[in-house]
C-alpha positions as a Python dict, from the first residue, in 0.01 Angstrom:
ca = {
    (1, 'T'): (0, 0, 0),
    (2, 'A'): (38, -197, -324),
    (3, 'A'): (148, 121, -505),
    (4, 'V'): (407, 192, -236),
    (5, 'M'): (541, -164, -260),
    (6, 'Q'): (557, -137, -641),
    (7, 'K'): (750, 191, -610),
    (8, 'M'): (992, 32, -362),
    (9, 'L'): (1054, -264, -592),
    (10, 'S'): (1117, -27, -880),
    (11, 'R'): (1369, 168, -672),
    (12, 'L'): (1533, -155, -556),
    (13, 'H'): (1574, -266, -917),
    (14, 'G'): (1731, 71, -1008),
    (15, 'T'): (1963, 50, -708),
    (16, 'A'): (2077, -299, -809),
    (17, 'H'): (2160, -161, -1155),
    (18, 'L'): (2368, 115, -995),
    (19, 'F'): (2560, -140, -788),
    (20, 'I'): (2650, -322, -1108),
    (21, 'S'): (2770, 11, -1245),
    (22, 'C'): (2979, 56, -929),
    (23, 'A'): (3152, -272, -998),
    (24, 'S'): (3253, -136, -1338),
    (25, 'G'): (3421, 161, -1163),
    (26, 'N'): (3184, 448, -1249),
    (27, 'E'): (3232, 658, -934),
    (28, 'E'): (2951, 908, -999),
    (29, 'E'): (2693, 631, -1040),
    (30, 'C'): (2829, 461, -726),
    (31, 'L'): (2760, 773, -519),
    (32, 'L'): (2409, 799, -663),
    (33, 'G'): (2352, 433, -582),
    (34, 'E'): (2459, 482, -221),
    (35, 'M'): (2224, 779, -183),
    (36, 'N'): (1935, 582, -334),
    (37, 'M'): (2011, 287, -108),
    (38, 'K'): (1999, 513, 199),
    (39, 'K'): (1664, 654, 84),
    (40, 'L'): (1531, 304, 22),
    (41, 'L'): (1643, 180, 363),
    (42, 'S'): (1486, 486, 527),
    (43, 'L'): (1159, 418, 345),
    (44, 'L'): (1163, 52, 450),
    (45, 'L'): (1226, 152, 811),
    (46, 'V'): (931, 394, 804),
    (47, 'L'): (702, 125, 656),
    (48, 'V'): (806, -128, 920),
    (49, 'M'): (731, 127, 1193),
    (50, 'V'): (389, 210, 1044),
    (51, 'F'): (290, -157, 1015),
    (52, 'T'): (409, -219, 1372),
    (53, 'L'): (197, 68, 1506),
    (54, 'V'): (-107, -55, 1317),
    (55, 'A'): (-60, -408, 1451),
    (56, 'C'): (-15, -285, 1808),
    (57, 'S'): (-328, -73, 1801),
    (58, 'A'): (-552, -362, 1696),
    (59, 'K'): (-826, -426, 1951),
    (60, 'T'): (-950, -763, 2063),
    (61, 'S'): (-1323, -835, 2023),
    (62, 'F'): (-1531, -1058, 2244),
    (63, 'T'): (-1890, -1101, 2359),
    (64, 'V'): (-2033, -1072, 2709),
    (65, 'V'): (-2375, -1215, 2789),
    (66, 'T'): (-2538, -1096, 3110),
    (67, 'T'): (-2844, -1258, 3263),
    (68, 'D'): (-3069, -1057, 3494),
    (69, 'L'): (-3265, -1192, 3794),
    (70, 'N'): (-3564, -1274, 3567),
    (71, 'G'): (-3350, -1480, 3328),
    (72, 'K'): (-3341, -1217, 3052),
    (73, 'E'): (-3012, -1222, 2861),
    (74, 'T'): (-2840, -913, 2723),
    (75, 'T'): (-2552, -940, 2476),
    (76, 'H'): (-2266, -689, 2477),
    (77, 'K'): (-1999, -666, 2206),
    (78, 'I'): (-1667, -550, 2352),
    (79, 'K'): (-1360, -421, 2169),
    (80, 'T'): (-1061, -359, 2390),
    (81, 'D'): (-687, -347, 2419),
    (82, 'A'): (-706, -452, 2786),
    (83, 'A'): (-514, -763, 2890),
    (84, 'T'): (-782, -921, 3111),
    (85, 'V'): (-1158, -959, 3096),
    (86, 'G'): (-1191, -786, 3433),
    (87, 'E'): (-991, -484, 3321),
    (88, 'A'): (-1191, -455, 2998),
    (89, 'L'): (-1531, -483, 3165),
    (90, 'V'): (-1448, -242, 3448),
    (91, 'E'): (-1330, 9, 3183),
    (92, 'E'): (-1659, -42, 2995),
    (93, 'G'): (-1856, 10, 3317),
    (94, 'L'): (-2023, -329, 3272),
    (95, 'I'): (-1902, -472, 3604),
    (96, 'K'): (-1814, -338, 3948),
    (97, 'G'): (-1654, -518, 4236),
    (98, 'H'): (-1407, -510, 4518),
    (99, 'D'): (-1062, -657, 4561),
    (100, 'T'): (-1017, -963, 4778),
    (101, 'E'): (-721, -1187, 4851),
    (102, 'Y'): (-842, -1403, 4559),
    (103, 'G'): (-883, -1118, 4310),
    (104, 'L'): (-1175, -901, 4200),
    (105, 'Y'): (-1507, -1010, 4350),
    (106, 'V'): (-1782, -899, 4110),
    (107, 'D'): (-2064, -730, 4304),
    (108, 'E'): (-2251, -571, 4013),
    (109, 'V'): (-2311, -667, 3650),
    (110, 'N'): (-2491, -444, 3401),
    (111, 'G'): (-2628, -230, 3685),
    (112, 'I'): (-2759, -523, 3892),
    (113, 'A'): (-2598, -566, 4234),
    (114, 'L'): (-2588, -899, 4416),
    (115, 'D'): (-2479, -955, 4774),
    (116, 'W'): (-2433, -1315, 4889),
    (117, 'D'): (-2501, -1221, 5251),
    (118, 'K'): (-2833, -1050, 5165),
    (119, 'D'): (-2949, -1226, 4848),
    (120, 'G'): (-2786, -1566, 4876),
    (121, 'K'): (-2668, -1512, 4517),
    (122, 'Y'): (-2344, -1422, 4344),
    (123, 'W'): (-2233, -1351, 3988),
    (124, 'A'): (-2119, -1678, 3830),
    (125, 'F'): (-1863, -1629, 3552),
    (126, 'Y'): (-1853, -1855, 3246),
    (127, 'I'): (-1602, -1876, 2961),
    (128, 'N'): (-1737, -2014, 2632),
    (129, 'G'): (-2018, -2190, 2820),
    (130, 'E'): (-1795, -2349, 3087),
    (131, 'Y'): (-1786, -2238, 3450),
    (132, 'A'): (-1467, -2032, 3481),
    (133, 'Q'): (-1172, -2173, 3672),
    (134, 'T'): (-1022, -1822, 3701),
    (135, 'G'): (-1161, -1490, 3814),
    (136, 'V'): (-1233, -1206, 3572),
    (137, 'D'): (-912, -1024, 3661),
    (138, 'A'): (-705, -1340, 3605),
    (139, 'T'): (-871, -1431, 3274),
    (140, 'N'): (-682, -1308, 2969),
    (141, 'V'): (-893, -1160, 2692),
    (142, 'E'): (-941, -1403, 2404),
    (143, 'D'): (-1050, -1278, 2063),
    (144, 'G'): (-1394, -1417, 1972),
    (145, 'A'): (-1464, -1564, 2317),
    (146, 'V'): (-1802, -1547, 2489),
    (147, 'Y'): (-1800, -1456, 2858),
    (148, 'T'): (-2121, -1491, 3058),
    (149, 'F'): (-2238, -1363, 3395),
    (150, 'K'): (-2535, -1533, 3562),
    (151, 'P'): (-2688, -1482, 3908),
    (152, 'E'): (-2658, -1811, 4098),
}
């Protein structure tokens, strides 16, 4: 990328020289300067598009800690372009649940199903060590965050 930038600066310098020549009335150099300027602008546009695509494809990374019924913790590193934690973890196959009027109710985490009516337990959801005030499908993914699921 540094070489490309250096080349662009070199072309820009040459184009500026041609514009000075245009001011002196040299018509042939003016036409060459206009053609070089169009090429330079096209190159800049392509670079902006490439950098935009690279930035848009960047994935967010976060950690999920799951605790089983015996208290054993398992750590999962997640990289996603999903908007919410729920969306990311369903895509990863780490959680399963069903929709309710309040959002996704998590029934299963890391292959372990809990049913409040049968087990008297549910999957508690924590964000950076604090009990979550939002459900997984209403929690936006935050780069570097730690999300935890514990049976309670």
